[in-house]
Amino acid sequence: MSLDSRLWGKAAGLGKDARGVHRTHPLICHLLDTAAVAEVVWDELLTSYQRSVVVGALQVPDGEVRALAAFWAGLHDIGKISVPFQLHRGGPKNADGELLNRKLAGEQGYGFAAGAVQDRQSHEAAAHWWLVGIFEEIGYPSSKRRPQSQLSHAVAQMLGGHGGRYHPVVHGKDYRCPAVRHPGLGTGSWEEQRRVHFDEVRRVTGATSVPGGRMTPPAAVVLTGLVVLSDWLAGIEVEIRARLRQEVGWAGAPEDLDAYWKTARDAALRLVEKTGLLGTGFARPDPVRCEEGTSLLASVEGRLPDLVTEHGPGLVVVTASPSKERTEAALRAAAVLGHAAGARGLFYALPTGSSADSHMAQVHAFAERALTGPWRSLLLHSSSRLKPAEAARQWAQARVTGDVSAEPGEEWAPAANSWLNSHHRALLAALGTGTVDELLQAVMPVKFNVMRLFAFSGKVVVVDEAHARGA
């Protein structure tokens, strides 16, 4: 069976053509877009330690894990090949207001059971339910132990969580016949198209390896972050519109997909570069000669570099009364640890929003000395509204002259159109000054909590005034 390019993946924000018909982005194109971005995220954004965590867990060579990560990212939206999604009343329409894919229901093979359109299963959950079985078919480890301990289930559950929440465990009696419990998945051509899309994404990405390892929690955090970030970037509407013109008369044949894969790869680096996340790291700390004495800074600068050289990065505890010197000591320690660990940024956590505001200028000044490459700085707490802090120097000067407005962060409003200036994306910024609450939400059952873990996993984290939080 050939791939059906009428199955759409993106439509919102793409406008209408001259005839008044909603423009759509074929699902297979969005899947390949996401896979291509995942390759760049793997190569350019993940730290060497994050990649090693995944390689070690899956027991597949680095080069092959990259292809697997792209393949899995490309499968995230395969649950959109379902009756409720393709025939949703809010979907793309023609000039007469009829659903573009309404005629699918009358075609041979695309029939569906009563109640399929009303099936309330989300496309994310549909991907989870369907992928478990096909991963098992192609040989992913899936013993008779608990489903959540099987790689076939773990990868499916990870991909089903790209909307911010993982879905409950699916047992064998359900994933082997998923359409019985959820008629919206459909059978016949619906099932065949899911398999065709699966096979084509696997062929194009070259992910032929079958991992022999298991999904560990750290690997799940890194891979979930990679998939979700790649999906966000591949879904930027202005970029999709720029590629729509190339799809006129497009059939989705294998040669079409190969050509589109080149287009997607060419666009992927540009998409990731737009985030301002690439190229950030810690410079090698300059050797500092402190005057002899027992000051806190002298202790950190004199002893920590040798300890890190001997033992590697770890945890530094600074016990001293609150002062600018203590803050500077913590930042100097962060610079040493960040360079040794190959970290790509810093998050400075404080107990309250007001204390984060007061530390912003000092943290920003530190970053100008310690961080290399382009980087963005954000103030991150509940009342900051996540405003970008590219103008922190002017902000610090305004504080000195008393010209600051009553709203923290308001002076950065002109730069608020940064791609990072979003509730769930802001923590990815290379430099963040915020509250401990931002850290705590990473281990609470809230939406996109794993993306928070992913954002922090490549950074040095400073928890200032930790005693204020108790045990």
XYZ file of C-alpha atoms in Angstrom:
471
model
C 0.000 0.000 0.000
C 1.332 3.454 -0.895
C 1.519 6.319 1.550
C -1.546 8.601 1.635
C -0.283 12.182 1.704
C -3.802 13.500 2.361
C -3.403 12.592 6.030
C -2.557 15.935 7.569
C -0.351 16.744 10.513
C -0.447 20.544 10.787
C -3.047 23.096 9.693
C -3.457 25.768 12.384
C -1.795 29.028 11.440
C -1.055 27.991 7.847
C -3.795 30.126 6.296
C -5.819 29.471 3.134
C -4.975 29.266 -0.540
C -6.457 31.409 -3.321
C -9.537 29.157 -3.486
C -10.261 29.574 0.215
C -9.106 26.064 1.122
C -7.185 25.578 4.348
C -3.524 24.797 3.758
C -2.293 21.627 5.423
C 1.102 20.116 6.078
C 1.094 16.370 5.352
C 1.632 14.291 8.452
C 4.634 12.477 6.947
C 6.298 15.868 6.336
C 5.837 16.930 9.945
C 7.219 13.593 11.115
C 10.316 14.018 8.942
C 10.673 17.666 9.981
C 10.765 16.581 13.614
C 13.212 13.745 12.924
C 15.564 16.143 11.118
C 15.478 18.637 13.987
C 16.165 15.780 16.435
C 19.419 15.032 14.590
C 20.579 18.619 15.102
C 19.496 18.664 18.746
C 21.454 15.436 19.306
C 24.572 16.791 17.582
C 24.576 20.411 18.667
C 22.514 20.892 21.815
C 22.907 17.829 24.020
C 25.995 17.721 26.202
C 28.420 14.829 25.838
C 27.225 13.497 29.181
C 23.563 13.540 28.096
C 24.442 11.573 24.963
C 26.496 9.076 26.974
C 23.542 8.473 29.299
C 21.383 7.398 26.342
C 24.125 5.347 24.688
C 24.823 3.505 27.918
C 21.165 2.769 28.588
C 20.256 1.506 25.109
C 23.544 -0.340 24.518
C 23.808 0.899 20.935
C 26.824 2.750 19.422
C 26.648 6.544 19.460
C 26.093 6.929 15.704
C 23.248 4.427 15.703
C 21.600 5.942 18.770
C 21.450 9.260 16.908
C 19.437 7.595 14.138
C 17.186 5.914 16.702
C 16.545 9.223 18.443
C 15.593 10.840 15.122
C 13.370 7.868 14.242
C 11.564 7.970 17.563
C 11.114 11.731 17.383
C 9.634 11.269 13.919
C 7.024 8.853 15.292
C 5.697 11.164 17.999
C 2.558 12.196 16.071
C 1.719 8.873 14.427
C -1.399 8.793 16.593
C -2.802 11.509 14.317
C -3.619 8.706 11.876
C -6.890 8.166 13.672
C -10.536 8.848 12.980
C -11.129 11.545 15.635
C -8.083 13.544 14.562
C -8.410 13.376 10.777
C -12.184 13.963 10.877
C -12.307 16.392 13.791
C -14.927 19.073 13.216
C -12.308 21.733 13.919
C -9.960 20.352 11.253
C -9.009 21.975 7.923
C -11.904 22.728 5.568
C -12.503 23.525 1.921
C -14.022 26.722 0.570
C -17.538 25.413 1.290
C -16.756 24.752 4.925
C -16.609 20.961 4.589
C -13.806 18.949 6.156
C -11.024 18.288 3.657
C -10.807 14.634 4.658
C -14.538 14.063 5.018
C -14.598 11.877 1.901
C -12.132 9.468 3.544
C -15.044 8.012 5.493
C -16.685 6.881 2.255
C -13.611 5.284 0.728
C -12.994 1.565 0.796
C -10.776 0.683 3.726
C -11.299 3.943 5.609
C -14.570 2.887 7.187
C -14.815 2.889 10.957
C -16.934 1.558 13.765
C -19.797 3.430 15.356
C -18.529 5.827 17.979
C -15.050 6.126 16.453
C -15.367 9.854 15.799
C -16.446 10.381 19.405
C -13.497 8.410 20.807
C -11.940 10.797 23.311
C -8.454 9.283 23.164
C -5.890 11.999 22.353
C -3.457 11.564 19.490
C -0.631 11.369 22.051
C -2.296 8.488 23.883
C -3.101 6.837 20.541
C 0.606 6.881 19.660
C 1.434 5.245 22.998
C -1.175 2.480 22.586
C -0.292 1.667 18.988
C 3.499 1.906 19.129
C 3.933 -0.637 21.933
C 2.798 -3.459 19.672
C 4.774 -2.532 16.589
C 7.981 -1.966 18.569
C 7.485 -5.462 19.940
C 6.996 -6.758 16.376
C 10.328 -5.381 15.158
C 12.216 -6.950 18.043
C 12.497 -4.349 20.794
C 12.975 -6.090 24.172
C 9.547 -6.947 25.593
C 9.624 -9.862 28.032
C 6.645 -10.936 30.090
C 7.702 -8.749 32.979
C 5.869 -5.568 33.923
C 5.141 -3.525 30.767
C 6.879 -0.436 32.120
C 10.147 -2.393 32.365
C 10.063 -3.344 28.675
C 11.842 -1.133 26.144
C 9.015 -1.511 23.614
C 6.575 -0.032 26.133
C 8.998 2.532 27.551
C 9.717 4.121 24.157
C 6.009 4.159 23.256
C 5.117 5.737 26.592
C 7.873 8.313 26.166
C 6.560 9.319 22.725
C 3.001 9.395 24.001
C 4.165 11.910 26.596
C 5.253 14.557 24.107
C 2.198 16.623 25.015
C 3.524 17.135 28.532
C 2.105 14.132 30.403
C 2.878 10.449 30.188
C -0.120 8.139 29.849
C -0.830 5.084 32.054
C 0.724 1.696 31.378
C -0.878 -0.288 28.537
C -1.038 -4.046 29.084
C -0.663 -6.747 26.446
C -4.378 -7.517 26.129
C -4.912 -3.881 25.096
C -1.927 -3.000 22.907
C -2.226 -6.185 20.825
C -5.736 -5.123 19.721
C -5.836 -1.396 20.533
C -8.806 -0.598 18.278
C -11.040 -2.842 20.396
C -10.754 -0.493 23.359
C -10.357 2.649 21.245
C -12.320 2.401 17.981
C -11.010 5.820 16.992
C -7.709 4.209 16.012
C -9.524 2.513 13.155
C -8.665 -0.631 11.272
C -8.201 -1.392 7.553
C -6.549 1.536 5.794
C -6.100 3.394 9.081
C -3.911 0.600 10.404
C -2.134 0.177 7.065
C -1.300 3.881 6.875
C 0.139 3.877 10.380
C 2.388 1.011 9.339
C 3.387 2.699 6.057
C 4.249 5.926 7.861
C 6.193 3.967 10.495
C 8.169 2.078 7.855
C 8.950 5.192 5.811
C 10.182 7.207 8.782
C 12.383 4.272 9.771
C 13.720 3.874 6.228
C 14.451 7.555 5.711
C 16.180 8.012 9.076
C 18.150 4.770 8.692
C 17.229 3.535 12.168
C 17.685 -0.167 11.515
C 19.316 -0.978 14.863
C 17.374 -2.820 17.537
C 18.550 -1.642 20.973
C 19.380 -4.352 23.458
C 19.288 -2.234 26.599
C 16.527 -0.645 28.607
C 15.087 2.783 29.231
C 16.591 4.238 32.393
C 15.042 7.322 34.046
C 17.967 9.615 33.045
C 17.798 8.376 29.427
C 14.025 8.918 29.422
C 14.524 12.529 30.549
C 17.068 13.252 27.804
C 15.061 11.538 25.055
C 11.765 13.110 26.120
C 13.418 16.518 26.063
C 14.871 15.851 22.628
C 11.510 14.715 21.218
C 9.452 17.545 22.711
C 11.949 20.258 21.764
C 12.209 18.878 18.216
C 8.415 18.864 17.901
C 8.164 22.454 19.131
C 10.758 23.622 16.618
C 9.359 21.612 13.719
C 5.945 23.131 14.424
C 6.977 26.784 13.982
C 4.270 27.936 11.612
C 6.228 30.516 9.630
C 8.826 27.879 8.776
C 6.168 25.383 7.718
C 4.566 27.963 5.438
C 7.917 28.506 3.743
C 7.992 24.833 2.758
C 4.364 24.418 1.684
C 4.971 25.694 -1.847
C 7.275 22.753 -2.503
C 4.463 20.264 -1.913
C 2.179 21.172 -4.847
C 1.365 17.935 -6.641
C 3.250 16.037 -3.976
C 2.340 12.339 -3.714
C 4.528 11.046 -0.893
C 6.235 8.350 -2.952
C 9.592 7.079 -1.630
C 11.525 9.378 -3.980
C 9.382 12.321 -2.795
C 10.178 11.488 0.817
C 13.892 11.232 0.109
C 13.834 14.656 -1.533
C 11.781 16.128 1.296
C 14.189 14.670 3.855
C 16.965 16.773 2.301
C 14.744 19.853 2.554
C 13.917 19.092 6.186
C 17.559 18.568 7.080
C 18.553 21.843 5.430
C 15.909 23.673 7.478
C 16.637 21.892 10.761
C 19.861 23.684 11.682
C 18.262 27.045 10.947
C 15.333 26.147 13.214
C 17.590 25.205 16.114
C 19.792 28.267 15.603
C 16.694 30.470 15.980
C 16.359 29.394 19.592
C 19.626 31.026 20.591
C 20.561 27.859 22.484
C 23.524 26.664 20.437
C 27.186 27.223 21.182
C 26.921 28.117 24.867
C 29.462 26.696 27.296
C 31.795 27.568 30.137
C 35.176 29.078 29.391
C 38.229 27.603 31.041
C 38.513 29.529 34.316
C 41.585 31.736 34.416
C 43.972 30.863 37.193
C 43.472 33.441 39.911
C 46.154 34.372 42.382
C 44.562 35.382 45.613
C 46.409 37.002 48.418
C 47.224 34.622 51.189
C 44.433 34.372 53.644
C 41.385 32.407 54.643
C 38.733 34.324 52.743
C 35.919 32.389 51.099
C 36.962 33.392 47.581
C 40.567 32.455 48.309
C 39.454 29.033 49.488
C 37.293 28.376 46.403
C 39.810 29.663 43.885
C 42.779 28.069 45.557
C 41.472 24.559 46.239
C 38.458 23.768 44.051
C 40.207 23.563 40.619
C 42.668 20.959 41.932
C 39.878 18.942 43.580
C 37.857 18.920 40.355
C 40.921 17.948 38.318
C 41.507 15.008 40.643
C 37.943 13.849 41.280
C 35.814 15.386 38.518
C 32.740 17.602 38.959
C 30.442 17.112 41.911
C 28.610 19.010 44.618
C 30.039 22.084 46.343
C 28.516 23.295 49.611
C 29.258 26.867 50.642
C 28.498 27.690 54.272
C 28.730 31.383 55.010
C 26.563 34.326 55.939
C 24.620 35.977 53.091
C 26.833 38.436 51.228
C 27.996 39.359 47.755
C 31.190 37.447 48.498
C 29.224 34.255 49.116
C 27.317 34.716 45.895
C 30.560 35.338 44.027
C 32.121 32.236 45.590
C 29.185 30.127 44.467
C 29.433 31.542 40.951
C 33.192 30.938 40.785
C 32.582 27.344 41.885
C 29.894 27.023 39.199
C 32.384 28.193 36.556
C 34.911 25.538 37.572
C 32.293 22.767 37.700
C 30.615 23.914 34.479
C 33.830 23.781 32.479
C 34.792 20.382 33.906
C 31.345 18.896 33.206
C 30.922 20.429 29.742
C 27.720 22.109 30.929
C 25.911 24.515 28.649
C 24.530 26.969 31.170
C 23.591 27.944 34.712
C 20.419 28.182 36.768
C 20.693 30.270 39.940
C 17.853 29.447 42.332
C 16.830 31.621 45.263
C 14.008 31.387 47.823
C 11.874 34.319 46.581
C 11.222 36.366 43.490
C 12.517 39.541 45.123
C 15.827 37.883 45.992
C 16.078 36.657 42.385
C 15.495 40.217 41.196
C 18.251 41.527 43.456
C 20.762 38.883 42.293
C 20.025 39.275 38.584
C 22.694 41.857 37.815
C 25.459 39.974 39.654
C 24.614 36.677 37.958
C 24.466 38.377 34.570
C 27.838 40.060 35.114
C 29.303 36.678 36.049
C 27.931 35.118 32.851
C 29.585 37.768 30.710
C 32.928 36.550 32.065
C 32.267 32.823 32.372
C 30.012 31.800 29.468
C 31.188 31.429 25.886
C 29.214 31.667 22.681
C 25.779 33.276 22.355
C 23.517 33.001 25.356
C 20.215 34.317 26.603
C 19.448 35.353 30.170
C 15.987 35.124 31.691
C 14.473 36.058 35.019
C 12.392 33.052 36.048
C 9.798 33.302 38.792
C 6.049 33.611 39.067
C 5.899 37.412 38.937
C 8.612 37.975 36.330
C 6.357 36.797 33.474
C 9.484 35.156 32.084
C 10.737 38.294 30.392
C 14.017 38.013 28.485
C 16.886 39.765 30.210
C 19.053 40.706 27.251
C 19.047 44.275 28.612
C 20.272 43.332 32.078
C 23.120 45.836 31.943
C 20.713 48.696 31.289
C 18.455 47.259 33.976
C 21.290 47.307 36.507
C 22.065 50.928 35.603
C 18.390 51.824 35.936
C 18.336 50.332 39.424
C 21.264 52.531 40.412
C 19.567 55.699 39.149
C 16.171 54.753 40.549
C 14.496 54.605 37.141
C 13.223 51.026 37.462
C 9.488 50.469 37.113
C 7.507 48.699 39.833
C 7.114 45.576 37.688
C 10.240 43.354 37.704
C 11.269 42.606 34.169
C 8.952 45.139 32.509
C 11.885 46.988 30.948
C 12.630 43.935 28.812
C 9.204 43.939 27.170
C 10.536 45.040 23.728
C 12.529 41.800 23.587
C 9.588 39.636 24.664
C 9.182 38.071 21.216
C 12.199 35.838 21.817
C 11.418 32.188 20.973
C 12.443 31.302 24.518
C 9.964 33.739 26.038
C 7.373 31.058 26.703
C 6.230 29.363 29.894
C 7.531 25.902 29.000
C 10.538 26.931 26.898
C 12.041 29.583 29.155
C 13.967 27.185 31.378
C 15.981 26.059 28.356
C 17.752 29.434 28.293
C 21.452 29.130 29.015
C 21.266 31.510 31.967
C 18.371 31.649 34.383
C 17.970 33.506 37.654
C 14.851 32.401 39.470
C 13.268 30.680 42.424
C 13.650 27.221 43.915
C 10.005 26.592 42.979
C 11.106 26.307 39.350
C 13.346 23.401 40.371
C 10.769 21.723 42.589
C 8.186 21.574 39.811
C 10.547 19.311 37.877
C 9.816 16.513 40.360
C 6.114 17.204 40.835
C 3.272 15.743 38.716
C 2.721 18.877 36.645
C 2.585 19.285 32.888
C 5.989 19.241 31.176
C 7.780 18.476 34.452
C 10.177 16.231 32.513
C 11.051 19.131 30.223
C 12.128 20.993 33.344
C 14.388 18.080 34.270
C 15.767 18.108 30.723
C 16.439 21.859 30.895
C 18.331 21.510 34.185
C 20.172 18.324 33.224
C 22.696 20.141 31.035
C 23.373 22.972 33.484
C 25.132 23.816 36.705
C 22.459 24.480 39.336
C 23.112 26.813 42.254
C 20.649 26.690 45.169
C 21.256 29.821 47.198
C 20.017 30.028 50.808
C 19.161 26.350 50.781
C 18.573 26.511 54.533
C 15.442 28.548 53.884
C 13.755 25.441 52.494
C 14.387 23.103 55.407
C 15.183 19.414 55.037
